[in-house]
Short mmCIF file of C-alpha atoms in Angstrom, two decimals:
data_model
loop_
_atom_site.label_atom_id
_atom_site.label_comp_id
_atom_site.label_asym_id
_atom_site.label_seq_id
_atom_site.Cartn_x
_atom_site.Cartn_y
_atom_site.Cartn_z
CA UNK A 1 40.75 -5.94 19.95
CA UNK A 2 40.38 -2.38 20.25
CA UNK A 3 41.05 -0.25 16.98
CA UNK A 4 44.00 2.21 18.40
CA UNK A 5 46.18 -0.93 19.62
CA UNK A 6 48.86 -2.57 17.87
CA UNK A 7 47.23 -5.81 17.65
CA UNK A 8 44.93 -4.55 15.20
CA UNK A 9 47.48 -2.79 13.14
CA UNK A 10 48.62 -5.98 12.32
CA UNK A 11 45.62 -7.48 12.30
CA UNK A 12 43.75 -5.42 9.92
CA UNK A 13 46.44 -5.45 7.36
CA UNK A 14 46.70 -9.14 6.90
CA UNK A 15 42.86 -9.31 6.67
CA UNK A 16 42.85 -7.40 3.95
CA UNK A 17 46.03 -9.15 2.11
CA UNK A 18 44.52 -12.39 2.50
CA UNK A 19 40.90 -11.01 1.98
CA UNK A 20 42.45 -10.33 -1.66
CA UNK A 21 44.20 -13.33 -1.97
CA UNK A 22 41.28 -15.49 -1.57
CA UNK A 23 38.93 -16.41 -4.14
CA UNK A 24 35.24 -14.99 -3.51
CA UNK A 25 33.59 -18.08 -2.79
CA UNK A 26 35.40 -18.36 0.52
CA UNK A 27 35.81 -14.95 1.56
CA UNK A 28 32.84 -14.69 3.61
CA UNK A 29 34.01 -17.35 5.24
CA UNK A 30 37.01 -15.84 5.80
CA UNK A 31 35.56 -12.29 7.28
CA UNK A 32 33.24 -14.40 8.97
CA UNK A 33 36.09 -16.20 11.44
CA UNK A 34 38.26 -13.08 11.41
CA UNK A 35 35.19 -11.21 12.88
CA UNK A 36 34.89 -14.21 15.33
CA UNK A 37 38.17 -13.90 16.18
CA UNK A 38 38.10 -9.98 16.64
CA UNK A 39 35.43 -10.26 18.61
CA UNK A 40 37.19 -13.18 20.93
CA UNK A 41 39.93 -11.62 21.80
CA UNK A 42 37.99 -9.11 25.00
CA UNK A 43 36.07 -12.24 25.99
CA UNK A 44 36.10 -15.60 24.24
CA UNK A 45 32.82 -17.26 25.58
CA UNK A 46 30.69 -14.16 24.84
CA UNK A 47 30.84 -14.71 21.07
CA UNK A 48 28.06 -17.18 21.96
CA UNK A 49 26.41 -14.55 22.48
CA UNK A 50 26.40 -13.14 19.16
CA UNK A 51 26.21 -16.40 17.50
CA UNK A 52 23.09 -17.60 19.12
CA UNK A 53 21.52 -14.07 19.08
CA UNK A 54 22.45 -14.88 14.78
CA UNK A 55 20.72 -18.16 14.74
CA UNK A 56 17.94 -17.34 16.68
CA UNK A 57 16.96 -14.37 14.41
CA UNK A 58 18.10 -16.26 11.21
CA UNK A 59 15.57 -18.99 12.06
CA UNK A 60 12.41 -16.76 13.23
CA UNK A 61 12.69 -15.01 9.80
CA UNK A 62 12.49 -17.79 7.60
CA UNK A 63 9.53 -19.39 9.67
CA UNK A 64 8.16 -16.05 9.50
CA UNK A 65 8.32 -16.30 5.72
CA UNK A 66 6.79 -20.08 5.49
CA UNK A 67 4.55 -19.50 8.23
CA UNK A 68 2.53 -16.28 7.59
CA UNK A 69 -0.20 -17.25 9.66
CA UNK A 70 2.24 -17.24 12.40
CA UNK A 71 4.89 -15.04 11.90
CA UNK A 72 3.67 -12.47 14.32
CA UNK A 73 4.54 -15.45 17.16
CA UNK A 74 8.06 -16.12 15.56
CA UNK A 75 8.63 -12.25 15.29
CA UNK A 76 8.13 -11.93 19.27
CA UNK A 77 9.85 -15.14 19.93
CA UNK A 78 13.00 -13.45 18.05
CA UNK A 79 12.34 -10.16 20.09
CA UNK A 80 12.14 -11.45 23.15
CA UNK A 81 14.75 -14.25 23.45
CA UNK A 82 17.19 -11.61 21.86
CA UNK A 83 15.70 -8.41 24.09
CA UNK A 84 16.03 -10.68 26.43
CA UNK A 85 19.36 -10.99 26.19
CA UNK A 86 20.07 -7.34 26.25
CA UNK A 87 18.40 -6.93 29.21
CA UNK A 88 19.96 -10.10 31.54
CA UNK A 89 23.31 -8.61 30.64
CA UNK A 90 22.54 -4.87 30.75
CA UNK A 91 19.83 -4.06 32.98
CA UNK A 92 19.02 -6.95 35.43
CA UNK A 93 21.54 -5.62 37.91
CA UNK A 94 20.33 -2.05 37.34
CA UNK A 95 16.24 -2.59 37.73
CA UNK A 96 16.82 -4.60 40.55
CA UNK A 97 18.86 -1.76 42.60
CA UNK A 98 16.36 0.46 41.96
CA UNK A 99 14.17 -1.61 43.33
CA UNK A 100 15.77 -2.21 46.28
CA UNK A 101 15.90 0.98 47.21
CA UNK A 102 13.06 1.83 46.08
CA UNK A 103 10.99 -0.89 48.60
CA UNK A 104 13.40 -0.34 50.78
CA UNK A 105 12.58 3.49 51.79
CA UNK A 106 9.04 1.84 51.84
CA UNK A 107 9.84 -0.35 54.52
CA UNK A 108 9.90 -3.15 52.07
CA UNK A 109 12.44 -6.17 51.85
CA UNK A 110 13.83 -6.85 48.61
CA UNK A 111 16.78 -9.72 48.40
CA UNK A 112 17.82 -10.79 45.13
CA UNK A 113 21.12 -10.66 44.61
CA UNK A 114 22.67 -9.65 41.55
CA UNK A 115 24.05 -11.21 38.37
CA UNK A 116 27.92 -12.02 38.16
CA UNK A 117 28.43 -10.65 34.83
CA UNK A 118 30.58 -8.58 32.92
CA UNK A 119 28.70 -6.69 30.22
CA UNK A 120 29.42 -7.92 26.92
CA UNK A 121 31.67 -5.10 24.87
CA UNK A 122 28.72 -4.15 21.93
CA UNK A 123 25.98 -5.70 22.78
CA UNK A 124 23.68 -3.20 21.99
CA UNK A 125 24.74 -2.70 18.68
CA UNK A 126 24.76 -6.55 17.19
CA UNK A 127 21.53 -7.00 18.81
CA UNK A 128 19.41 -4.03 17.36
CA UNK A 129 21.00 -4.87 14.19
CA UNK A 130 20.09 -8.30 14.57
CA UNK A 131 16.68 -7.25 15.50
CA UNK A 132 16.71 -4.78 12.82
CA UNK A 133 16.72 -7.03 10.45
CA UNK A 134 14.31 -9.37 11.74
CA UNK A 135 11.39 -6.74 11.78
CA UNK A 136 12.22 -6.04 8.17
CA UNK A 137 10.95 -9.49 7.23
CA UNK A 138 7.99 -9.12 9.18
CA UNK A 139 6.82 -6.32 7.44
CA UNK A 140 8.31 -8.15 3.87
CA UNK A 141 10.28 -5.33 3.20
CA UNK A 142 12.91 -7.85 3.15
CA UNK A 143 13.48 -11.45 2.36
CA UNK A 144 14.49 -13.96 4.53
CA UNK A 145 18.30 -14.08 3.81
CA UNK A 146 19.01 -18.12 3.27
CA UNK A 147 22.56 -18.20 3.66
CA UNK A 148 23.25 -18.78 7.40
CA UNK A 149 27.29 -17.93 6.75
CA UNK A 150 26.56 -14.68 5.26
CA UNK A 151 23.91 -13.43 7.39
CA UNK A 152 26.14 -14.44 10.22
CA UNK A 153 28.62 -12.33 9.01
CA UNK A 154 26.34 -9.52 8.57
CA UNK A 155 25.38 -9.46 12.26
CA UNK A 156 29.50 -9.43 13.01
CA UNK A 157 30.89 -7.87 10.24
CA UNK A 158 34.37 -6.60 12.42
CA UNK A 159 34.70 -2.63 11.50
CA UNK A 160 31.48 -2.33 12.89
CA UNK A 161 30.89 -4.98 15.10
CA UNK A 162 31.13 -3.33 18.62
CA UNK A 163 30.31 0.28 17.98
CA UNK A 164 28.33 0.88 15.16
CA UNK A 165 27.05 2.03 12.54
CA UNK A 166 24.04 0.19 13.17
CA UNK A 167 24.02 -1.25 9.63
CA UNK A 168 20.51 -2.36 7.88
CA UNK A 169 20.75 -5.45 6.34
CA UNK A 170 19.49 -4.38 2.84
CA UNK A 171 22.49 -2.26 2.74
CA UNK A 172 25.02 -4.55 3.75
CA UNK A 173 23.69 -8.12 3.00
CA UNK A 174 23.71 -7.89 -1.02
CA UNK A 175 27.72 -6.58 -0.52
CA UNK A 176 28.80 -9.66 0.91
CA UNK A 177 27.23 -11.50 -2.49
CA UNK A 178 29.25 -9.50 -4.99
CA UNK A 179 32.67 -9.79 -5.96
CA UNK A 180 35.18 -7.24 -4.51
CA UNK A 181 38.33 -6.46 -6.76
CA UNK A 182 41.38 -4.55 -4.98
CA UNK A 183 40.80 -0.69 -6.42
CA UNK A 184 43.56 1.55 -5.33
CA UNK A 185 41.53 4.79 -5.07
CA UNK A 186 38.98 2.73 -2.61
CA UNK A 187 42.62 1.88 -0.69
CA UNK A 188 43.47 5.55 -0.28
CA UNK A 189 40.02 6.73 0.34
CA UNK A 190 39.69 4.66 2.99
CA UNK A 191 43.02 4.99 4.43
CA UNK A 192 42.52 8.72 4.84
CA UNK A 193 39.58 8.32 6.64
CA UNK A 194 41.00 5.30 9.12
CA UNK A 195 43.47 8.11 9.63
CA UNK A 196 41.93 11.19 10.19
CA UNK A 197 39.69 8.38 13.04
CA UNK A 198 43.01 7.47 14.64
CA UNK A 199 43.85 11.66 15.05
CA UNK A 200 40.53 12.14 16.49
CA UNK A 201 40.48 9.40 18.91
CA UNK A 202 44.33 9.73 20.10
CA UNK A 203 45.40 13.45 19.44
CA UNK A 204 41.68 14.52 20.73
CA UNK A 205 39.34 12.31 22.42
CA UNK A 206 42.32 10.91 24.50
CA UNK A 207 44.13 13.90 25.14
CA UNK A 208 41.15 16.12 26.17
CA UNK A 209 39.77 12.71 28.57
CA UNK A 210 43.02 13.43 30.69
CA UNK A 211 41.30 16.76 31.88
CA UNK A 212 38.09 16.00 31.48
CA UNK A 213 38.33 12.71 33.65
CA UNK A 214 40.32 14.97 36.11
CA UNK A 215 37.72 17.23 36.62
CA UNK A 216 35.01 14.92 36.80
CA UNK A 217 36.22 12.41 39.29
CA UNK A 218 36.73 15.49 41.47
CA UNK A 219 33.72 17.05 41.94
CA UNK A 220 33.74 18.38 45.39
CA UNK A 221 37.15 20.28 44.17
CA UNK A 222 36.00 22.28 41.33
CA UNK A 223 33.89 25.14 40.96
CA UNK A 224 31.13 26.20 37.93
CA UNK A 225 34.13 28.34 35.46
CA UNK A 226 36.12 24.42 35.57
CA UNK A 227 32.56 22.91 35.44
CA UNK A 228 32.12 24.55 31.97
CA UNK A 229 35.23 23.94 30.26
CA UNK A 230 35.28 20.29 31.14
CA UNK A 231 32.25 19.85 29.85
CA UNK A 232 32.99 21.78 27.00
CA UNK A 233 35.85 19.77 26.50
CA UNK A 234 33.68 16.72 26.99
CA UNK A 235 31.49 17.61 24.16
CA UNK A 236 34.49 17.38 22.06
CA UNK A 237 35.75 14.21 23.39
CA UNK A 238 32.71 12.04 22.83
CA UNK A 239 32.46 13.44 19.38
CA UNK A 240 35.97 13.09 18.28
CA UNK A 241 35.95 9.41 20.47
CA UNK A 242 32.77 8.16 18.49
CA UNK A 243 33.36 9.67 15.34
CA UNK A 244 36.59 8.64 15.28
CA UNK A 245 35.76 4.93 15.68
CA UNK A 246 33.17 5.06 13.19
CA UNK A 247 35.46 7.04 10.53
CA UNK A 248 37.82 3.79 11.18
CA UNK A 249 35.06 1.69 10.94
CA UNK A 250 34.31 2.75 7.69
CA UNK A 251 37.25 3.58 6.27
CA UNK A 252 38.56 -0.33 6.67
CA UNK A 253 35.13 -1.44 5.20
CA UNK A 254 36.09 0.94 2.08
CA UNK A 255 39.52 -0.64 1.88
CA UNK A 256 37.94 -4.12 1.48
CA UNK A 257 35.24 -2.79 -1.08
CA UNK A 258 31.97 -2.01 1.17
CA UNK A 259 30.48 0.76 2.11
CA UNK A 260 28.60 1.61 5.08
CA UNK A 261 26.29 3.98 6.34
CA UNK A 262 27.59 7.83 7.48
CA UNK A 263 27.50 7.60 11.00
CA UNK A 264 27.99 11.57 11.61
CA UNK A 265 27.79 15.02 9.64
CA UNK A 266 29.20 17.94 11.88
CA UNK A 267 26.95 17.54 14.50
CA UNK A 268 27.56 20.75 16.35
CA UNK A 269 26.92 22.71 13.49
CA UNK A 270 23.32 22.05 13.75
CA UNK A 271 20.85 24.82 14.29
CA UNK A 272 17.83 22.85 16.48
CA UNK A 273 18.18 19.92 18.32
CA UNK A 274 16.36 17.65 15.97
CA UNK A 275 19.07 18.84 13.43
CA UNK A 276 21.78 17.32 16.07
CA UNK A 277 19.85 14.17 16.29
CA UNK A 278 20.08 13.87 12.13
CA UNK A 279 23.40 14.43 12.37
CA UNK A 280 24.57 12.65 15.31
CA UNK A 281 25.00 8.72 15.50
CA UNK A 282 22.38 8.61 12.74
CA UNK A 283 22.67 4.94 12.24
CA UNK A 284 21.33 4.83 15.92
CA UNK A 285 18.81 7.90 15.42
CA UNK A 286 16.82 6.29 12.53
CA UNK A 287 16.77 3.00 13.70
CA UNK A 288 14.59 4.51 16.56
CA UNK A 289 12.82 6.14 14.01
CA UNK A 290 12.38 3.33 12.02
CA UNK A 291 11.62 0.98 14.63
CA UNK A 292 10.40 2.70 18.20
CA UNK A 293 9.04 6.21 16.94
CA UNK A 294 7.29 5.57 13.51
CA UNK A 295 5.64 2.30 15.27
CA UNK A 296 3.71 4.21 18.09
CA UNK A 297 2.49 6.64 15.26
CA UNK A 298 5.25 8.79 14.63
CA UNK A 299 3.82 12.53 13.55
CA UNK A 300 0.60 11.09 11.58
CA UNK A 301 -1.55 11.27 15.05
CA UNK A 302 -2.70 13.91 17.43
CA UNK A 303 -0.64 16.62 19.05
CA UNK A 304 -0.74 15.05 22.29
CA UNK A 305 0.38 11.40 20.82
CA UNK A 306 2.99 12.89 18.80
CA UNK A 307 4.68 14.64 21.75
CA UNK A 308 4.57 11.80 23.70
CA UNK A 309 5.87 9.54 20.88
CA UNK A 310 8.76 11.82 20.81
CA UNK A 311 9.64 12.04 24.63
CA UNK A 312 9.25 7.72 24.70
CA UNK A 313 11.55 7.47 21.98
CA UNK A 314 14.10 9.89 23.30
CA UNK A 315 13.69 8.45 26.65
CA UNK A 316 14.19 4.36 25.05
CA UNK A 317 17.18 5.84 23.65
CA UNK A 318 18.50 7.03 26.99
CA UNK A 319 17.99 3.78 28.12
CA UNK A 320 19.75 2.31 25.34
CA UNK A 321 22.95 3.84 26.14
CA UNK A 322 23.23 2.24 29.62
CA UNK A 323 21.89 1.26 32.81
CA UNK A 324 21.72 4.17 35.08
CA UNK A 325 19.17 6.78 35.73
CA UNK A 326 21.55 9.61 34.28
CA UNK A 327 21.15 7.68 30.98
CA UNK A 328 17.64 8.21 31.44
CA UNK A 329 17.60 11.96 32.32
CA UNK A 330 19.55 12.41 29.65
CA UNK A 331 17.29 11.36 26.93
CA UNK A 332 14.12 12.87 28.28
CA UNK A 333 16.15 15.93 28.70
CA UNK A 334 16.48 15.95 24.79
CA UNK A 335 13.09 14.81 24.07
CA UNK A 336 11.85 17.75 26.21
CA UNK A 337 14.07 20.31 24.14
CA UNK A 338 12.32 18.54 20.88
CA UNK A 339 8.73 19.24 22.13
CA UNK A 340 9.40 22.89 23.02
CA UNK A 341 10.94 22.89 19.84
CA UNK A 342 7.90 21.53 17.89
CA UNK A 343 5.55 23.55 19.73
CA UNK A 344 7.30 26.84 19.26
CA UNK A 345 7.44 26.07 15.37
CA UNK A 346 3.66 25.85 15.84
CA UNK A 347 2.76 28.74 17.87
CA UNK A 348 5.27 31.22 16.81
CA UNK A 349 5.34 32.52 13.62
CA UNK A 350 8.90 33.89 12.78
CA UNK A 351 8.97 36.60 10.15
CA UNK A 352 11.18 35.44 6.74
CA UNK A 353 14.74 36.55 6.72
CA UNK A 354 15.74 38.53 3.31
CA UNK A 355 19.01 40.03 4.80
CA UNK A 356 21.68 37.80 3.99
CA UNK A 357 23.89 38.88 7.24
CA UNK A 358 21.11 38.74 9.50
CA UNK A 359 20.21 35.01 7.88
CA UNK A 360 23.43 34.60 9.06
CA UNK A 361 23.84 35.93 12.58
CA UNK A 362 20.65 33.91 12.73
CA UNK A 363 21.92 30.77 12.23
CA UNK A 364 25.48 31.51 14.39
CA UNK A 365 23.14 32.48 17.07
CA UNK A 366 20.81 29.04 16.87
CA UNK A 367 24.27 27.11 16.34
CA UNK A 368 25.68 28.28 19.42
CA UNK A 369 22.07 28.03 21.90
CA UNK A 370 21.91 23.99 20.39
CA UNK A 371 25.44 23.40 21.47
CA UNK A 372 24.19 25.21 24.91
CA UNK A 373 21.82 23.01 25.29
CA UNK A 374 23.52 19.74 23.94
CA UNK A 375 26.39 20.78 26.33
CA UNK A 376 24.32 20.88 29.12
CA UNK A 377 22.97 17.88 28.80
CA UNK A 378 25.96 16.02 28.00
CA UNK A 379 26.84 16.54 32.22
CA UNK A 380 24.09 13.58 32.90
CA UNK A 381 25.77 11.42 30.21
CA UNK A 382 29.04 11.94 32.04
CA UNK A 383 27.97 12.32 35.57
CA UNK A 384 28.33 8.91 37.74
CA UNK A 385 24.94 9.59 39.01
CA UNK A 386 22.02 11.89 39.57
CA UNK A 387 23.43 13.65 42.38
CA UNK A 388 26.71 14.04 40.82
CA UNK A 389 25.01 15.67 38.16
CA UNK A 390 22.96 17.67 40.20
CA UNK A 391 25.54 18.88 41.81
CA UNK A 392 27.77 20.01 38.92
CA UNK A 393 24.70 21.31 37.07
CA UNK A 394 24.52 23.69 40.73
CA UNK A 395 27.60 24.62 40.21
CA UNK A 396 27.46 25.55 36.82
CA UNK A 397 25.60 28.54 37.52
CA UNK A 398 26.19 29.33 40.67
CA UNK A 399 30.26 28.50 41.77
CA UNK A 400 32.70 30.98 39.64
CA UNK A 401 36.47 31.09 40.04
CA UNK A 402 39.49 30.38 39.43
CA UNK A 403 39.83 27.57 36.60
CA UNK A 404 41.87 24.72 36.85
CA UNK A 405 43.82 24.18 34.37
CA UNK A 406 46.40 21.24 32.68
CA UNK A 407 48.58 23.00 30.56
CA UNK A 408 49.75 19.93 28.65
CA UNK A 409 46.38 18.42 27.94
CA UNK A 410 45.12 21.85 27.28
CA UNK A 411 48.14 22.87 24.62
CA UNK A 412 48.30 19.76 22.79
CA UNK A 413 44.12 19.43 22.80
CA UNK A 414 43.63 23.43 21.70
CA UNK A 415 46.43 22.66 18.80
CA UNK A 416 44.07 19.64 17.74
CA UNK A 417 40.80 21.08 18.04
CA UNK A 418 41.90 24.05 15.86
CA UNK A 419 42.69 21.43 13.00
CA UNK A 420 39.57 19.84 13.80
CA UNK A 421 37.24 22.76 13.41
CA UNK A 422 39.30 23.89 10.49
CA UNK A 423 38.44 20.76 8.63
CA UNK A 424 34.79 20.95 9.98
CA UNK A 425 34.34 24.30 8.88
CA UNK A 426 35.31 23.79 5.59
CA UNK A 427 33.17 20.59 5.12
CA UNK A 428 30.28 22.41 6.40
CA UNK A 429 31.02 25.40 3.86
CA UNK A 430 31.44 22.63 0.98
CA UNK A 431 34.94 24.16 0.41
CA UNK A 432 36.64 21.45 -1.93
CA UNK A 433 39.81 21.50 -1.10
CA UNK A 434 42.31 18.80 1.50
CA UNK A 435 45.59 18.08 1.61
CA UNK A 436 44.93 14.41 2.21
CA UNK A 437 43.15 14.12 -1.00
CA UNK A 438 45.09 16.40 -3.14
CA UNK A 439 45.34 15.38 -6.57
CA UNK A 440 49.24 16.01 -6.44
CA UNK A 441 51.31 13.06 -4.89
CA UNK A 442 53.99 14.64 -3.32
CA UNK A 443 51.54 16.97 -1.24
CA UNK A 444 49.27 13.59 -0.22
CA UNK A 445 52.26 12.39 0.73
CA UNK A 446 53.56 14.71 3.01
CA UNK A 447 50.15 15.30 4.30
CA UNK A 448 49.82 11.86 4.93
CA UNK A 449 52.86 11.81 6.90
CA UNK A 450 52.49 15.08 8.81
CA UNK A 451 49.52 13.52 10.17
CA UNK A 452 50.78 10.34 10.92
CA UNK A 453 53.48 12.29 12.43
CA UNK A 454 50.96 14.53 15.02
CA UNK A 455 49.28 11.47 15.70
CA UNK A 456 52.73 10.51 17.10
CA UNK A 457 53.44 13.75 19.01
CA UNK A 458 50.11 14.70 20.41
CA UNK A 459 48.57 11.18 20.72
CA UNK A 460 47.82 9.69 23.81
CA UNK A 461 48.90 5.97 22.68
CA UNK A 462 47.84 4.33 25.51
CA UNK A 463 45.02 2.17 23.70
CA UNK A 464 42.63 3.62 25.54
CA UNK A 465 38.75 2.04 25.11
CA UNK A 466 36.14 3.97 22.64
CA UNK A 467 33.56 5.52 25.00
CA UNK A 468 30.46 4.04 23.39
CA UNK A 469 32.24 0.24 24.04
CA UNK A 470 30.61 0.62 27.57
CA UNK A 471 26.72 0.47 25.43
#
């Protein structure tokens, strides 16, 4: 059930009526089958897959807690069985083209045939959260939770079930123990943010995707000038497309009294890349950080262990996001730009800055060379393949011309974006002041409408998927 669909606009609304109506001992009951049945409705028999991925870590943690001797064994039993998983679904079919052609060109025969099967929509997410919290009761920074229900709804809590945030278990766990009451500020906090989601995944995301996935899936026809604004454009997409889910996510958590993690904070007004990767899907960033990057040693070893606990991290998380070498590329690509980083930091010493306009200029200047960067690399995220991206990447600095252009998408996107970068700016500048949240009724009102109102004009209702579905 995909958030921008009508289903779940009737869906979501009678969860939370009945969520209300319900006394607490059986509303985690309740949450827990209306997850189940969220979930159901891409692919029934697949929410076995999430139920025994749940039982499977639920019982490896409490053996881990009776059995200390052992729980190292029940810790990799719970890793692989669920890794496991992950990687029959996601990657079989992918590692074993590569090695076919790989043997292949060597004059090598290679004939297993690949897996039948359609990859399960979130996958990745329920199972590092899953694992997540298993690794947190190895290390007793977290009981074993004893409550199979409840933990069962923590692994497919519905807002964020499928795309994130990657929630940690000591956040979300306890919430499911205490006793929501219906608070009406909570109601129109998070219905402003459910809405402002829905006008950045229909009035921007989808709307700019009509270009971008024109240019794109005509590669041979385009030149480097069309090359940059689509990927431009791209850069907005798959922030206002991600973003957007999670601000729906989060804002129809609030609604029914729990809070989850900030998923994103202005990414593209960072000034390095490793400010990016604290603002971008941070849910996703620290649990690499947490559980891939401080493991190998993090920053507390030699300079030469430290880099390359960096680039393995970055290039894990490339691999995360799917099953093709572009994936791949992509995150060594950003783990390169965070060693040059950290070894410029070391060997250059930049003078201190007491001019407040050059301070400034400074940081427009490092704003704009991070989006370069992040924008460049964004054309292997969106590429089909490596020579696809190859090529574009050619073309981007060598093909100029005349720019194709779709005046509809375009007009309808620009008027969007400008609202967008409006709002980001004044986030960014801490300016207190929105007409969603005014403190006068008739103005939230209207505002509430006007915006439900674009969403209407410039949308693209077409309940389109969310991007990051596909990891």
């Amino acid at each position: 059930m995909l958030f921008n669909s009508i289903p779940f606009l009737l869906f979501f609304p009678l969860v939370v009526l009945l969520y209300f109506l319900l006394p607490h001992r059986f509303r985690w009951l309740f949450l827990l089958v209306a997850s189940y049945y969220f979930y159901m409705n891409w692919m029934p028999i697949y929410a076995l897959l999430i139920f025994v991925s749940t039982a499977t870590t639920f019982g490896c943690s409490i053996l881990m807690e009776r059995n200390q001797e052992r729980k190292r064994l029940f810790l990799v039993l719970s890793l692989v069985f669920n890794l496991g998983i992950l990687f029959v679904f996601k990657y079989f079919n992918f590692i074993n083209e590569s090695l076919f052609q790989l043997l292949t060109q060597a004059g090598l025969r290679w004939q297993v045939p690949n897996l039948d099967l359609l990859l399960p929509v979130g996958i990745s997410f329920y199972t590092f959260q899953a694992v997540g919290y298993t690794i947190d009761v190895y290390r007793g920074r977290l009981a074993a939770e004893r409550h199979f229900g409840r933990y069962a709804l923590f692994v497919s809590f519905f807002p964020q079930l499928v795309a994130g945030p990657i929630e940690r278990a000591s956040n979300l766990l306890p919430q499911f123990y205490q006793k929501q009451q219906f608070q009406f500020q909570r109601f129109l906090d998070g219905s402003r943010q459910m809405l402002w989601g829905f006008f950045m995944k229909v009035c921007i995301a989808d709307r700019l995707a009509l270009y971008v996935d024109a240019v794109y899936g005509n590669v041979d026809k385009h030149g480097g000038s069309t090359f940059w604004l689509a990927t431009t454009l791209f850069a907005i997409q798959i922030y206002c497309d991600f973003a957007g889910y999670s601000n729906i996510a989060i804002g129809a958590a609030r609604i029914m009294g729990f809070d989850l993690m900030e998923n994103f904070n202005r990414p593209y007004f960072a000034r390095s890349v490793r400010e990016f990767w604290s603002r971008w899907h941070i849910s996703l960033s620290t649990w690499f950080r947490d559980y891939v990057y401080i493991p190998l040693g993090g920053n507390r070893v030699n300079l030469i262990r430290h880099l390359s606990n960096l680039f393995i991290t970055f290039l894990v998380s490339g691999i995360w996001h799917g099953a093709n070498w572009t994936f791949v590329l992509w995150g060594g690509l950003h783990g390169i730009f965070l060693i040059v980083e950290l070894l410029a930091k070391r060997l250059i010493k930049f003078p201190a800055i007491s001019q407040k306009w050059v301070q400034q200029l400074t940081n427009l200047l490092a704003i704009a060379f991070t989006f370069f960067l992040v924008n460049l690399s964004w054309v292997f995220f969106r590429a089909d393949d490596i020579q696809q991206a190859t090529t574009i990447v050619s073309k981007l600095f060598s093909q100029f011309g005349p720019i194709f252009l779709d005046k509809t998408a375009l007009l309808y996107g620009s008027v969007c974006i400008t609202l967008l970068f409006i709002k980001e700016v004044k986030d960014e500048l801490r300016i207190d002041f929105h007409l969603l949240s005014s403190p006068n009724l008739y103005v939230r009102g209207l505002s509430y409408a006007l915006m439900i109102y674009m969403i209407v004009l410039f949308g693209v209702v077409d309940s389109s998927q969310f991007i990051y579905f596909q990891f």
